[in-house]
Amino acid sequence: MSKKFSKIAKLSAPEIRLTKPHDFDISHEEEYKGFKVTLPDEGRFKRDGIYIVQIMDKLLSFLMWLCARHNEVLIIRYDLYLSNSKIELKDLNTDLFKKLRKVKNPDTKELIFQDIQYVWARELGTHEANMGIHYHFTCGFRMPNRLKVKQITDRYQEIATKVLEDKTKVTLSDELKPYIKVNGYFLLKREMLSKEMAEQQAKDMVQQIATGEGYRYLRTNIIETRKKNEGKPIGGVLEECVYALSYLAKYVTKDYMRKGLKVYGSSSFRDKSNMLPTRKDQIDEFTVKIEKLFSEYNTKQE
């Protein structure tokens, strides 16, 4: 966490509520449909539950929707701190994604963020600004041609930061400025999604980490430095992706929230209304294939 937001939030009783058990389905399982999830610390957090099932459902739907439409998709994870700026999340999302959907590669003239979709989760942390409220996001889109991942993530952060700055309504001190930080990515290739291929991908990651060469499909330094799983891969690229995104679904930090605030949301996962019938048939065919590939990871009987 940035030192900008390191102070403890002070919440008064009228401003918080305990999320009612019937609001969500809370799971104590350490996996979701065969995919390992980020685990909370021991104690109350683990006792009360690990993740919100509805958010995990949304995250998998998000990944499958994209993979059914494109051979390669880039998944980005980022954090959003609105501080005390009075910016409304809905307005920010509307302006940001409207702008992103129009951005083109000046060399190829193709859209960079084609078919972009997103999922977000609101979290109650311990920092001072905005009563501790901040957000975790993931977005995904077709991997554009002739661009490196770093070029894309840098462009994304540049655009998002500009939109955020334009929407700031009050003068803030430098210590409490709202900001967006891209902190991870995953390049998912349709041909690499199978459980069988995941085993080889995990071996490749171990080798790449040992040699320090890096790995094209994700940031291995995140695997190396994480405390859980002893800095080793938990599986292939898809498994690592779901593991990272499951952080959005963790129950802790969502069990107490100011009344009336949504805990999570997403884009609509809808295609354009003028889609050709042949393209629709193609997507339907790939949707079945993608669902089958994802189901390979779930070895438990439903």
JSON list of C-alpha atoms in Angstrom, two decimals, residues 5-11 15-17 19 80-82 120-136 247-259 261-264:
[
{"chain": "A", "resi": 5, "resn": "PHE", "atom": "CA", "xyz": [-2.79, 6.08, 2.24]},
{"chain": "A", "resi": 6, "resn": "SER", "atom": "CA", "xyz": [-1.23, 4.51, 5.31]},
{"chain": "A", "resi": 7, "resn": "LYS", "atom": "CA", "xyz": [-3.23, 6.19, 8.07]},
{"chain": "A", "resi": 8, "resn": "ILE", "atom": "CA", "xyz": [-6.04, 4.30, 9.77]},
{"chain": "A", "resi": 9, "resn": "ALA", "atom": "CA", "xyz": [-9.59, 5.18, 8.77]},
{"chain": "A", "resi": 10, "resn": "LYS", "atom": "CA", "xyz": [-11.88, 6.14, 11.63]},
{"chain": "A", "resi": 11, "resn": "LEU", "atom": "CA", "xyz": [-15.39, 4.79, 11.12]},
{"chain": "A", "resi": 15, "resn": "GLU", "atom": "CA", "xyz": [-21.64, 5.03, 8.90]},
{"chain": "A", "resi": 16, "resn": "ILE", "atom": "CA", "xyz": [-21.07, 1.29, 8.74]},
{"chain": "A", "resi": 17, "resn": "ARG", "atom": "CA", "xyz": [-23.17, -1.81, 8.60]},
{"chain": "A", "resi": 19, "resn": "THR", "atom": "CA", "xyz": [-23.13, -7.07, 5.38]},
{"chain": "A", "resi": 80, "resn": "LEU", "atom": "CA", "xyz": [-8.01, 2.87, -7.89]},
{"chain": "A", "resi": 81, "resn": "TYR", "atom": "CA", "xyz": [-7.84, 5.31, -4.99]},
{"chain": "A", "resi": 82, "resn": "LEU", "atom": "CA", "xyz": [-10.30, 8.19, -5.31]},
{"chain": "A", "resi": 120, "resn": "TRP", "atom": "CA", "xyz": [-14.50, -3.96, -10.10]},
{"chain": "A", "resi": 121, "resn": "ALA", "atom": "CA", "xyz": [-14.76, -4.51, -6.36]},
{"chain": "A", "resi": 122, "resn": "ARG", "atom": "CA", "xyz": [-15.09, -1.90, -3.62]},
{"chain": "A", "resi": 123, "resn": "GLU", "atom": "CA", "xyz": [-12.99, -2.46, -0.54]},
{"chain": "A", "resi": 124, "resn": "LEU", "atom": "CA", "xyz": [-12.81, -0.96, 2.94]},
{"chain": "A", "resi": 125, "resn": "GLY", "atom": "CA", "xyz": [-9.16, -0.58, 3.87]},
{"chain": "A", "resi": 126, "resn": "THR", "atom": "CA", "xyz": [-7.24, 1.06, 6.68]},
{"chain": "A", "resi": 127, "resn": "HIS", "atom": "CA", "xyz": [-6.06, 4.23, 4.97]},
{"chain": "A", "resi": 128, "resn": "GLU", "atom": "CA", "xyz": [-7.29, 7.67, 5.93]},
{"chain": "A", "resi": 129, "resn": "ALA", "atom": "CA", "xyz": [-8.62, 9.03, 2.64]},
{"chain": "A", "resi": 130, "resn": "ASN", "atom": "CA", "xyz": [-12.26, 8.53, 1.64]},
{"chain": "A", "resi": 131, "resn": "MET", "atom": "CA", "xyz": [-12.98, 6.71, 4.91]},
{"chain": "A", "resi": 132, "resn": "GLY", "atom": "CA", "xyz": [-10.81, 3.82, 3.75]},
{"chain": "A", "resi": 133, "resn": "ILE", "atom": "CA", "xyz": [-12.79, 3.10, 0.58]},
{"chain": "A", "resi": 134, "resn": "HIS", "atom": "CA", "xyz": [-10.78, 2.10, -2.50]},
{"chain": "A", "resi": 135, "resn": "TYR", "atom": "CA", "xyz": [-11.25, -0.16, -5.53]},
{"chain": "A", "resi": 136, "resn": "HIS", "atom": "CA", "xyz": [-9.66, -3.11, -7.28]},
{"chain": "A", "resi": 247, "resn": "TYR", "atom": "CA", "xyz": [-8.36, -10.98, -4.75]},
{"chain": "A", "resi": 248, "resn": "LEU", "atom": "CA", "xyz": [-11.34, -8.91, -5.92]},
{"chain": "A", "resi": 249, "resn": "ALA", "atom": "CA", "xyz": [-13.70, -11.50, -4.46]},
{"chain": "A", "resi": 250, "resn": "LYS", "atom": "CA", "xyz": [-12.21, -11.80, -0.98]},
{"chain": "A", "resi": 251, "resn": "TYR", "atom": "CA", "xyz": [-14.84, -11.41, 1.74]},
{"chain": "A", "resi": 252, "resn": "VAL", "atom": "CA", "xyz": [-12.65, -9.63, 4.25]},
{"chain": "A", "resi": 253, "resn": "THR", "atom": "CA", "xyz": [-12.79, -5.83, 3.68]},
{"chain": "A", "resi": 254, "resn": "LYS", "atom": "CA", "xyz": [-16.29, -6.23, 2.26]},
{"chain": "A", "resi": 255, "resn": "ASP", "atom": "CA", "xyz": [-18.06, -7.46, 5.39]},
{"chain": "A", "resi": 256, "resn": "TYR", "atom": "CA", "xyz": [-18.20, -3.91, 6.73]},
{"chain": "A", "resi": 257, "resn": "MET", "atom": "CA", "xyz": [-19.26, -1.22, 4.28]},
{"chain": "A", "resi": 258, "resn": "ARG", "atom": "CA", "xyz": [-21.10, 2.06, 4.38]},
{"chain": "A", "resi": 259, "resn": "LYS", "atom": "CA", "xyz": [-24.83, 1.65, 3.87]},
{"chain": "A", "resi": 261, "resn": "LEU", "atom": "CA", "xyz": [-22.65, 1.15, -1.40]},
{"chain": "A", "resi": 262, "resn": "LYS", "atom": "CA", "xyz": [-22.36, -1.54, -4.08]},
{"chain": "A", "resi": 263, "resn": "VAL", "atom": "CA", "xyz": [-19.65, -4.04, -3.29]},
{"chain": "A", "resi": 264, "resn": "TYR", "atom": "CA", "xyz": [-18.87, -4.97, -6.90]}
]
